[in-house]
Each structure stands twice: as C-alpha cells, then as structure tokens.
C-alpha cells in the first residue's frame, strides 16, 4: 500500500477523557510534590556523579560541559527541592512525595552537596551515563512539556497519563546505558573496518558540511527503515519491537519505550553505517542532535503546522500513524527521518486530515518493565 489515505476506511476522532484527578496543580500538591522528588533525585544523582565520575559520567559528554559551572545549577536544584518539599507539608497534600524529595536532598547535602569537589577521572570503557540522564531529563522536560502545553494535539491529555512511570523508567535506563551502547557500536565497527573505503571517506569529507549531513540522514534512514521493517515483518522479531508499540498514549516520553535488544541492534547498525560513510565529526554531531530531537518530537502530543516540511520529514502526525492499531496503518510509515523510503518501498500511509483514534498493539503486552523484557522470550 502506498496511499495518502484509505478511501474505504472510516476514520474516527480520538476520544481523550479528561482526568481532573491526575492534573498537575499547585493546590493539589502535585506540582510541589513532583518537583521536590524529581529535583531531590536529580540532585542526589548529580552529587554521586561528582564523587565518582569515572563510573557515573560519560567520557564524550564530559568534554562538552563545565562540571564546575553546573554546580550552580545543582545548588538551585537542591534548595528548590527542599522548598517544594516543605510546601507539600504546608498544603497538607502529597506529603510523601515531599518527604522523599527532602530526604534525597538531605542525603545529597550529607555527601558534600553543591560544594562537593569534582572527583578524579580515570576514563573507563564502561560507565553509567548519570550525567547524560540528568542533563537530558532537565532539558527534555523543560522544552517538550512546554511545547506540548503550548501546541497540544490533545489538550485534555494529562502529563501524568497512564504508564508514564514505566516510560520514565525506560527513559532513565536508555540514558544510563549510553556508554554500553557506544561500546557495542565500536565493537561492530572494529569488526567491519575492512569494508571501509579510504577514497570514499576522503571524497565525502571533501563535500560541503550540509551535504554530508544530508547524506548521513539518508544513509541512517535507509538502515533504520529496513531494520524497522524487519522487526515488524519477521514474526520472531516482532515481539521485541512490540514493546515500543505497546504505548497507548503518545507524548514526548512515549518514544523512550523500546526493548533493550532492539536498542543495541538499532544503534549499533546506524553507528556502523555512519562510520563506514566516514563523514566529518561536525557533520556527525549535527546528525546526532537532529536525530535525537526528531525521535522525541515525532512521538509528542504536538500539533504545529509543519507546512511543506511534512512532505519531506517524519513529523508527529506521520509517526503517530505508525503507532496506530487501526487497520490501514498497520505495518506502514517505517521511516525515522524522511518520508522518502516509505514512498519508495510502498509503505506510506498519511491521511493528512486525520490522526489515529487508537494507539497500541492488537495483542496486549505486560505492563511492567520485567514483563516486557521477557515478553519476546515467552513460548507462544
Ligand atoms: Zn514500529
Ligand atoms: Zn515510535
């Protein structure tokens, strides 16, 4: 199928039931409670990362930020965690969240707080990306929750929707595992170095930066298209990818849900392909930033007029259709970056006047992390 829309299908509007009981408000204690616990948790994680940078920070990322300047941010995080924690007691609402936030902040103070000296760094091949998690979580929450509040597709959809905790767990895990994924990618690269062509790499590096970025996007998209399609269409592989499709509410956090096996395969294959291409480091940095932002945006509860961009790049509406459990959308829209390969290989489904009414898999998956981790290994 290669269609804008299925003329025989009756498209429906999605119904989002308002959940006033789940809304984030200052008065119901949810805003101070969650602010306190998140800031307390991040502060404690940050202090630990300052104490044990060899084990808890990412070598490549460390070069990009100033650890001492970030101590100022930590200072505000700690004081605000205490302030919001105390507020829950004043309001007499969500005191457990406030108490947990205060407790974590006090432990962070006891370990040295925002004056903790930056520990000695001996780069290790494998570490937990605690720094990457903290920075990505702060940045993404601020930017994407604001965008979703300003330009929502479904205004009634709450931030603390069903299964947000599960997706937050996936978000944390994916960021903590960054150095393991990079290590796996490098392992693949060292085994396929013989494929690389010096003359091809030199030719690519001599082209303008914008062209290198376009090439990287197209090559990665081709690899991701086929990797994604194989995960959908090979029966034994589908249960791994079904985890990503088990989300029934789409927002910026939803895209984090993915089986760890698929994450390693997907990232490893892309790293290998991009390495063989041999573009410059600048072009790679631009590509990685673009890919990371696009991956979050396309899952978001976001409705902005993309204009002609939607005919070129994968946008939220296009990828939301990929997550739909409605018949005409099944096994369509595999592309990650541009719509080109879906157009070329006949898997394009984009009824521009409609959004999906239903998301998720036709067969329900377990709702816990461990249940989903072992789901592909279950006997069927
Ligand atoms: Zn898929
Ligand atoms: Zn997705």
Short mmCIF file of C-alpha atoms and ligand atoms in Angstrom, two decimals:
data_model
loop_
_atom_site.label_atom_id
_atom_site.label_comp_id
_atom_site.label_asym_id
_atom_site.label_seq_id
_atom_site.Cartn_x
_atom_site.Cartn_y
_atom_site.Cartn_z
CA UNK A 1 0.00 0.00 0.00
CA UNK A 2 1.26 3.46 -0.82
CA UNK A 3 -1.53 5.84 -0.05
CA UNK A 4 -2.35 9.22 1.38
CA UNK A 5 -5.47 7.62 2.79
CA UNK A 6 -7.62 4.53 2.57
CA UNK A 7 -10.85 5.56 0.86
CA UNK A 8 -12.82 2.58 2.23
CA UNK A 9 -11.83 3.22 5.83
CA UNK A 10 -13.99 5.20 8.22
CA UNK A 11 -11.51 7.45 10.06
CA UNK A 12 -12.57 8.47 13.58
CA UNK A 13 -11.62 11.20 16.03
CA UNK A 14 -9.62 10.10 19.06
CA UNK A 15 -11.52 10.49 22.33
CA UNK A 16 -9.42 11.70 25.25
CA UNK A 17 -11.33 11.57 28.50
CA UNK A 18 -10.43 14.49 30.83
CA UNK A 19 -8.69 13.32 34.01
CA UNK A 20 -9.07 16.15 36.55
CA UNK A 21 -7.89 13.74 39.27
CA UNK A 22 -4.50 13.42 37.53
CA UNK A 23 -3.92 17.04 36.67
CA UNK A 24 -0.77 18.79 37.85
CA UNK A 25 -1.82 21.71 40.03
CA UNK A 26 -0.04 23.63 42.74
CA UNK A 27 -3.04 23.49 45.06
CA UNK A 28 -3.48 19.69 44.90
CA UNK A 29 0.16 19.30 45.92
CA UNK A 30 1.18 17.54 42.71
CA UNK A 31 3.39 20.35 41.40
CA UNK A 32 5.38 20.88 44.62
CA UNK A 33 5.39 17.12 45.34
CA UNK A 34 6.75 16.01 41.98
CA UNK A 35 9.11 18.99 41.71
CA UNK A 36 10.55 18.11 45.12
CA UNK A 37 11.04 14.42 44.40
CA UNK A 38 12.49 14.95 40.90
CA UNK A 39 14.84 17.75 41.96
CA UNK A 40 15.86 15.75 45.05
CA UNK A 41 16.51 12.62 42.97
CA UNK A 42 18.45 14.53 40.31
CA UNK A 43 20.48 16.36 42.98
CA UNK A 44 21.44 13.15 44.71
CA UNK A 45 22.37 11.56 41.37
CA UNK A 46 24.43 14.65 40.48
CA UNK A 47 26.36 14.62 43.77
CA UNK A 48 27.13 10.92 43.25
CA UNK A 49 28.30 11.65 39.69
CA UNK A 50 30.62 14.38 41.05
CA UNK A 51 32.01 11.93 43.61
CA UNK A 52 32.52 9.01 41.21
CA UNK A 53 32.91 10.50 37.72
CA UNK A 54 34.87 7.50 36.42
CA UNK A 55 31.88 5.25 36.95
CA UNK A 56 28.93 7.63 36.62
CA UNK A 57 29.79 10.06 33.83
CA UNK A 58 30.21 9.77 30.07
CA UNK A 59 33.68 10.49 28.66
CA UNK A 60 32.43 12.11 25.41
CA UNK A 61 29.80 14.18 27.15
CA UNK A 62 32.18 15.42 29.89
CA UNK A 63 34.15 17.28 27.23
CA UNK A 64 31.02 19.23 26.30
CA UNK A 65 30.06 20.72 29.67
CA UNK A 66 31.71 22.60 32.51
CA UNK A 67 31.31 20.45 35.65
CA UNK A 68 32.11 23.37 37.95
CA UNK A 69 29.61 25.77 36.37
CA UNK A 70 26.92 23.08 36.69
CA UNK A 71 27.39 23.11 40.46
CA UNK A 72 25.43 26.38 40.45
CA UNK A 73 22.54 24.61 38.78
CA UNK A 74 22.83 21.87 41.40
CA UNK A 75 22.69 24.48 44.16
CA UNK A 76 19.33 25.80 42.89
CA UNK A 77 18.05 22.25 42.38
CA UNK A 78 18.78 21.32 45.98
CA UNK A 79 17.27 24.43 47.56
CA UNK A 80 14.17 24.24 45.37
CA UNK A 81 13.72 20.57 46.21
CA UNK A 82 13.67 21.48 49.92
CA UNK A 83 11.36 24.45 49.31
CA UNK A 84 8.84 22.38 47.31
CA UNK A 85 9.11 19.52 49.80
CA UNK A 86 8.23 21.81 52.69
CA UNK A 87 5.40 23.30 50.60
CA UNK A 88 3.69 19.87 50.44
CA UNK A 89 3.57 19.90 54.26
CA UNK A 90 2.20 23.46 54.32
CA UNK A 91 -0.51 22.46 51.83
CA UNK A 92 -1.02 19.14 53.62
CA UNK A 93 -1.11 17.44 50.20
CA UNK A 94 1.25 14.82 48.65
CA UNK A 95 3.45 14.88 51.73
CA UNK A 96 5.03 11.53 50.85
CA UNK A 97 6.45 12.95 47.64
CA UNK A 98 7.71 15.99 49.52
CA UNK A 99 9.25 13.86 52.28
CA UNK A 100 11.05 11.65 49.73
CA UNK A 101 12.35 14.75 47.93
CA UNK A 102 13.59 16.30 51.18
CA UNK A 103 15.22 13.02 52.27
CA UNK A 104 17.15 12.66 49.00
CA UNK A 105 18.27 16.28 49.14
CA UNK A 106 19.47 15.89 52.72
CA UNK A 107 21.50 12.80 51.74
CA UNK A 108 22.93 14.86 48.84
CA UNK A 109 23.91 17.59 51.37
CA UNK A 110 25.47 14.98 53.68
CA UNK A 111 27.60 13.68 50.79
CA UNK A 112 29.02 17.13 50.17
CA UNK A 113 26.15 18.94 48.41
CA UNK A 114 26.85 21.52 45.73
CA UNK A 115 30.35 22.16 47.09
CA UNK A 116 31.40 18.57 46.53
CA UNK A 117 34.87 18.52 44.91
CA UNK A 118 34.97 17.05 41.41
CA UNK A 119 36.48 13.59 41.89
CA UNK A 120 39.47 12.33 39.88
CA UNK A 121 38.54 10.95 36.47
CA UNK A 122 40.08 7.78 35.12
CA UNK A 123 38.16 7.13 31.91
CA UNK A 124 36.62 3.67 31.94
CA UNK A 125 35.33 1.95 28.81
CA UNK A 126 32.05 1.19 30.55
CA UNK A 127 30.23 3.59 32.87
CA UNK A 128 26.69 4.66 33.69
CA UNK A 129 25.61 7.86 31.94
CA UNK A 130 24.22 9.56 35.04
CA UNK A 131 25.35 12.98 33.76
CA UNK A 132 23.70 12.33 30.40
CA UNK A 133 20.48 11.27 32.15
CA UNK A 134 20.34 14.39 34.35
CA UNK A 135 21.04 16.86 31.54
CA UNK A 136 18.72 15.11 29.06
CA UNK A 137 15.91 14.84 31.60
CA UNK A 138 16.11 18.51 32.63
CA UNK A 139 16.41 19.73 29.02
CA UNK A 140 13.70 17.47 27.60
CA UNK A 141 11.19 18.06 30.38
CA UNK A 142 11.52 21.83 30.16
CA UNK A 143 11.44 22.04 26.36
CA UNK A 144 8.96 19.29 25.46
CA UNK A 145 6.41 19.65 28.25
CA UNK A 146 6.29 23.39 27.45
CA UNK A 147 5.80 22.67 23.73
CA UNK A 148 3.10 20.10 24.48
CA UNK A 149 1.30 22.59 26.71
CA UNK A 150 1.57 25.39 24.14
CA UNK A 151 0.66 23.40 20.99
CA UNK A 152 -1.07 20.22 22.12
CA UNK A 153 -2.78 17.83 19.73
CA UNK A 154 -4.92 16.62 22.66
CA UNK A 155 -5.36 19.41 25.19
CA UNK A 156 -7.19 17.10 27.59
CA UNK A 157 -4.25 14.66 27.79
CA UNK A 158 -2.51 14.90 31.18
CA UNK A 159 1.26 14.78 31.72
CA UNK A 160 0.90 12.03 34.33
CA UNK A 161 -1.06 9.80 31.91
CA UNK A 162 -1.34 6.03 32.35
CA UNK A 163 2.03 4.24 32.31
CA UNK A 164 4.10 7.45 32.47
CA UNK A 165 6.17 5.84 35.25
CA UNK A 166 7.06 2.87 33.02
CA UNK A 167 8.17 5.17 30.20
CA UNK A 168 10.13 7.33 32.64
CA UNK A 169 11.94 4.15 33.74
CA UNK A 170 12.77 3.37 30.09
CA UNK A 171 13.98 6.96 29.63
CA UNK A 172 16.37 6.60 32.60
CA UNK A 173 17.65 3.20 31.51
CA UNK A 174 18.27 4.28 27.90
CA UNK A 175 20.36 7.21 29.08
CA UNK A 176 22.26 5.25 31.73
CA UNK A 177 23.23 2.65 29.12
CA UNK A 178 24.76 5.14 26.68
CA UNK A 179 28.34 4.01 27.14
CA UNK A 180 27.37 0.33 26.81
CA UNK A 181 25.63 1.13 23.50
CA UNK A 182 28.65 3.10 22.27
CA UNK A 183 30.93 0.24 23.29
CA UNK A 184 28.79 -2.21 21.32
CA UNK A 185 28.78 0.12 18.29
CA UNK A 186 32.57 0.43 18.44
CA UNK A 187 32.86 -3.34 18.72
CA UNK A 188 30.87 -3.70 15.47
CA UNK A 189 32.95 -1.00 13.81
CA UNK A 190 36.27 -2.69 14.66
CA UNK A 191 34.96 -5.93 13.08
CA UNK A 192 33.88 -4.26 9.85
CA UNK A 193 36.77 -1.86 9.34
CA UNK A 194 37.85 -3.90 6.31
CA UNK A 195 34.71 -2.72 4.49
CA UNK A 196 35.63 0.97 4.82
CA UNK A 197 36.99 2.68 1.74
CA UNK A 198 39.55 5.43 2.29
CA UNK A 199 38.86 7.03 -1.07
CA UNK A 200 35.09 7.11 -0.45
CA UNK A 201 35.60 8.62 3.00
CA UNK A 202 38.01 11.25 1.62
CA UNK A 203 35.53 12.11 -1.14
CA UNK A 204 32.70 12.51 1.37
CA UNK A 205 34.79 14.64 3.71
CA UNK A 206 35.65 16.99 0.85
CA UNK A 207 31.96 17.83 0.24
CA UNK A 208 30.27 20.79 2.00
CA UNK A 209 29.03 20.23 5.55
CA UNK A 210 25.32 20.49 4.65
CA UNK A 211 25.71 17.79 2.01
CA UNK A 212 27.47 15.50 4.49
CA UNK A 213 24.58 15.99 6.93
CA UNK A 214 22.02 15.20 4.21
CA UNK A 215 23.99 12.07 3.27
CA UNK A 216 24.16 10.95 6.90
CA UNK A 217 20.39 11.44 7.29
CA UNK A 218 19.63 9.45 4.13
CA UNK A 219 22.02 6.60 4.90
CA UNK A 220 20.81 6.31 8.52
CA UNK A 221 17.20 6.50 7.33
CA UNK A 222 17.76 3.67 4.84
CA UNK A 223 19.34 1.48 7.52
CA UNK A 224 16.64 2.34 10.07
CA UNK A 225 13.84 1.80 7.54
CA UNK A 226 14.92 -1.77 6.82
CA UNK A 227 15.86 -2.59 10.42
CA UNK A 228 12.43 -1.34 11.49
CA UNK A 229 10.62 -3.17 8.70
CA UNK A 230 12.40 -6.45 9.53
CA UNK A 231 11.36 -6.08 13.19
CA UNK A 232 7.74 -5.71 12.02
CA UNK A 233 7.62 -8.35 9.34
CA UNK A 234 9.77 -11.18 10.76
CA UNK A 235 7.49 -12.98 13.19
CA UNK A 236 10.18 -13.93 15.68
CA UNK A 237 11.48 -10.38 15.89
CA UNK A 238 8.13 -8.61 16.21
CA UNK A 239 7.74 -9.31 19.99
CA UNK A 240 10.94 -7.29 20.63
CA UNK A 241 9.59 -4.31 18.70
CA UNK A 242 6.04 -4.79 20.02
CA UNK A 243 7.35 -3.30 23.28
CA UNK A 244 7.80 0.07 21.53
CA UNK A 245 4.28 -0.24 20.10
CA UNK A 246 2.64 -1.10 23.41
CA UNK A 247 2.24 2.59 24.35
CA UNK A 248 -1.37 3.65 24.17
CA UNK A 249 -0.85 7.36 24.88
CA UNK A 250 1.59 9.30 22.76
CA UNK A 251 3.77 12.05 24.19
CA UNK A 252 7.45 13.03 24.24
CA UNK A 253 8.25 10.38 26.84
CA UNK A 254 6.45 7.55 25.00
CA UNK A 255 9.21 7.12 22.40
CA UNK A 256 11.61 6.01 25.15
CA UNK A 257 9.85 2.67 25.43
CA UNK A 258 11.92 0.10 23.50
CA UNK A 259 13.30 -3.36 24.19
CA UNK A 260 16.99 -3.27 25.13
CA UNK A 261 17.83 -5.84 22.42
CA UNK A 262 16.34 -3.59 19.77
CA UNK A 263 18.14 -0.53 21.12
CA UNK A 264 21.52 -2.23 20.82
CA UNK A 265 20.81 -3.60 17.33
CA UNK A 266 19.38 -0.34 16.02
CA UNK A 267 22.06 1.98 17.41
CA UNK A 268 24.84 -0.47 16.55
CA UNK A 269 23.74 -0.75 12.91
CA UNK A 270 23.41 3.02 12.49
CA UNK A 271 26.81 3.66 14.09
CA UNK A 272 28.39 1.09 11.80
CA UNK A 273 26.80 2.53 8.64
CA UNK A 274 27.72 6.10 9.57
CA UNK A 275 31.26 5.10 10.45
CA UNK A 276 31.72 3.38 7.08
CA UNK A 277 30.50 6.54 5.37
CA UNK A 278 33.27 8.48 7.12
CA UNK A 279 31.72 11.96 7.34
CA UNK A 280 33.40 14.68 9.43
CA UNK A 281 32.90 14.90 13.20
CA UNK A 282 31.00 18.18 12.80
CA UNK A 283 28.53 16.55 10.40
CA UNK A 284 28.10 13.60 12.76
CA UNK A 285 27.41 15.92 15.70
CA UNK A 286 24.74 17.76 13.71
CA UNK A 287 23.19 14.45 12.61
CA UNK A 288 23.12 13.01 16.16
CA UNK A 289 21.47 16.16 17.56
CA UNK A 290 18.91 16.22 14.74
CA UNK A 291 18.12 12.50 15.14
CA UNK A 292 17.75 12.71 18.92
CA UNK A 293 15.39 15.71 18.77
CA UNK A 294 13.34 14.27 15.90
CA UNK A 295 12.91 10.94 17.74
CA UNK A 296 11.34 12.78 20.68
CA UNK A 297 9.26 15.21 18.60
CA UNK A 298 7.61 12.55 16.43
CA UNK A 299 6.13 10.81 19.48
CA UNK A 300 4.98 14.07 21.11
CA UNK A 301 1.45 15.25 21.74
CA UNK A 302 2.27 18.14 19.44
CA UNK A 303 0.24 19.79 16.72
CA UNK A 304 2.17 22.51 14.94
CA UNK A 305 1.67 23.44 11.29
CA UNK A 306 4.75 21.92 9.67
CA UNK A 307 3.95 23.32 6.21
CA UNK A 308 5.94 21.73 3.39
CA UNK A 309 8.26 20.01 5.94
CA UNK A 310 5.65 17.27 6.39
CA UNK A 311 6.16 16.20 2.76
CA UNK A 312 9.87 15.70 3.41
CA UNK A 313 10.50 14.76 7.04
CA UNK A 314 8.83 12.43 9.51
CA UNK A 315 6.54 14.58 11.70
CA UNK A 316 4.38 13.69 14.75
CA UNK A 317 1.23 13.01 12.69
CA UNK A 318 3.14 10.67 10.36
CA UNK A 319 4.76 8.67 13.16
CA UNK A 320 1.57 8.66 15.24
CA UNK A 321 0.02 6.77 12.30
CA UNK A 322 2.85 4.26 12.62
CA UNK A 323 1.77 3.67 16.23
CA UNK A 324 -1.90 3.27 15.35
CA UNK A 325 -3.61 -0.08 15.80
CA UNK A 326 -6.13 0.79 13.07
CA UNK A 327 -6.18 -1.45 10.04
CA UNK A 328 -4.97 0.81 7.22
CA UNK A 329 -1.99 1.93 9.32
CA UNK A 330 -0.65 -1.50 10.31
CA UNK A 331 2.92 -2.04 9.03
CA UNK A 332 3.26 1.39 7.43
CA UNK A 333 5.44 4.51 7.95
CA UNK A 334 8.68 2.78 8.96
CA UNK A 335 10.98 5.72 8.21
CA UNK A 336 12.70 7.56 11.04
CA UNK A 337 13.93 10.76 9.39
CA UNK A 338 12.42 11.41 5.93
CA UNK A 339 9.29 10.02 4.28
CA UNK A 340 11.32 9.02 1.20
CA UNK A 341 11.78 5.29 1.80
CA UNK A 342 8.14 4.71 2.75
CA UNK A 343 7.21 6.39 -0.53
CA UNK A 344 9.76 4.32 -2.47
CA UNK A 345 9.01 0.96 -0.91
CA UNK A 346 5.22 1.25 -0.78
CA UNK A 347 4.58 1.57 2.95
CA UNK A 348 3.38 5.19 3.05
CA UNK A 349 0.11 5.92 4.87
CA UNK A 350 -0.58 9.54 5.62
CA UNK A 351 -4.19 10.75 5.64
CA UNK A 352 -3.35 14.39 6.36
CA UNK A 353 -6.85 15.33 7.51
CA UNK A 354 -6.85 12.64 10.19
CA UNK A 355 -4.97 11.49 13.25
CA UNK A 356 -5.30 7.97 14.67
CA UNK A 357 -8.14 7.18 17.05
CA UNK A 358 -6.35 4.22 18.65
CA UNK A 359 -2.73 3.52 19.55
CA UNK A 360 -1.04 0.34 20.74
CA UNK A 361 -0.73 -3.31 19.77
CA UNK A 362 -3.65 -5.55 18.85
CA UNK A 363 -2.41 -8.07 21.43
CA UNK A 364 -1.90 -6.59 24.88
CA UNK A 365 1.62 -6.72 26.38
CA UNK A 366 2.53 -7.00 30.08
CA UNK A 367 2.50 -3.60 31.79
CA UNK A 368 5.75 -3.92 33.78
CA UNK A 369 9.37 -3.43 32.70
CA UNK A 370 10.37 -7.02 33.52
CA UNK A 371 7.22 -8.40 31.89
CA UNK A 372 8.15 -6.54 28.70
CA UNK A 373 11.83 -7.51 28.96
CA UNK A 374 10.99 -11.22 28.97
CA UNK A 375 7.95 -10.95 26.65
CA UNK A 376 9.90 -11.83 23.44
CA UNK A 377 11.33 -14.96 25.10
CA UNK A 378 7.99 -16.40 26.13
CA UNK A 379 6.80 -19.59 24.49
CA UNK A 380 3.95 -18.95 22.13
ZN1 LIG B 1 7.37 0.06 14.56
ZN1 LIG B 2 7.77 5.19 17.68
#
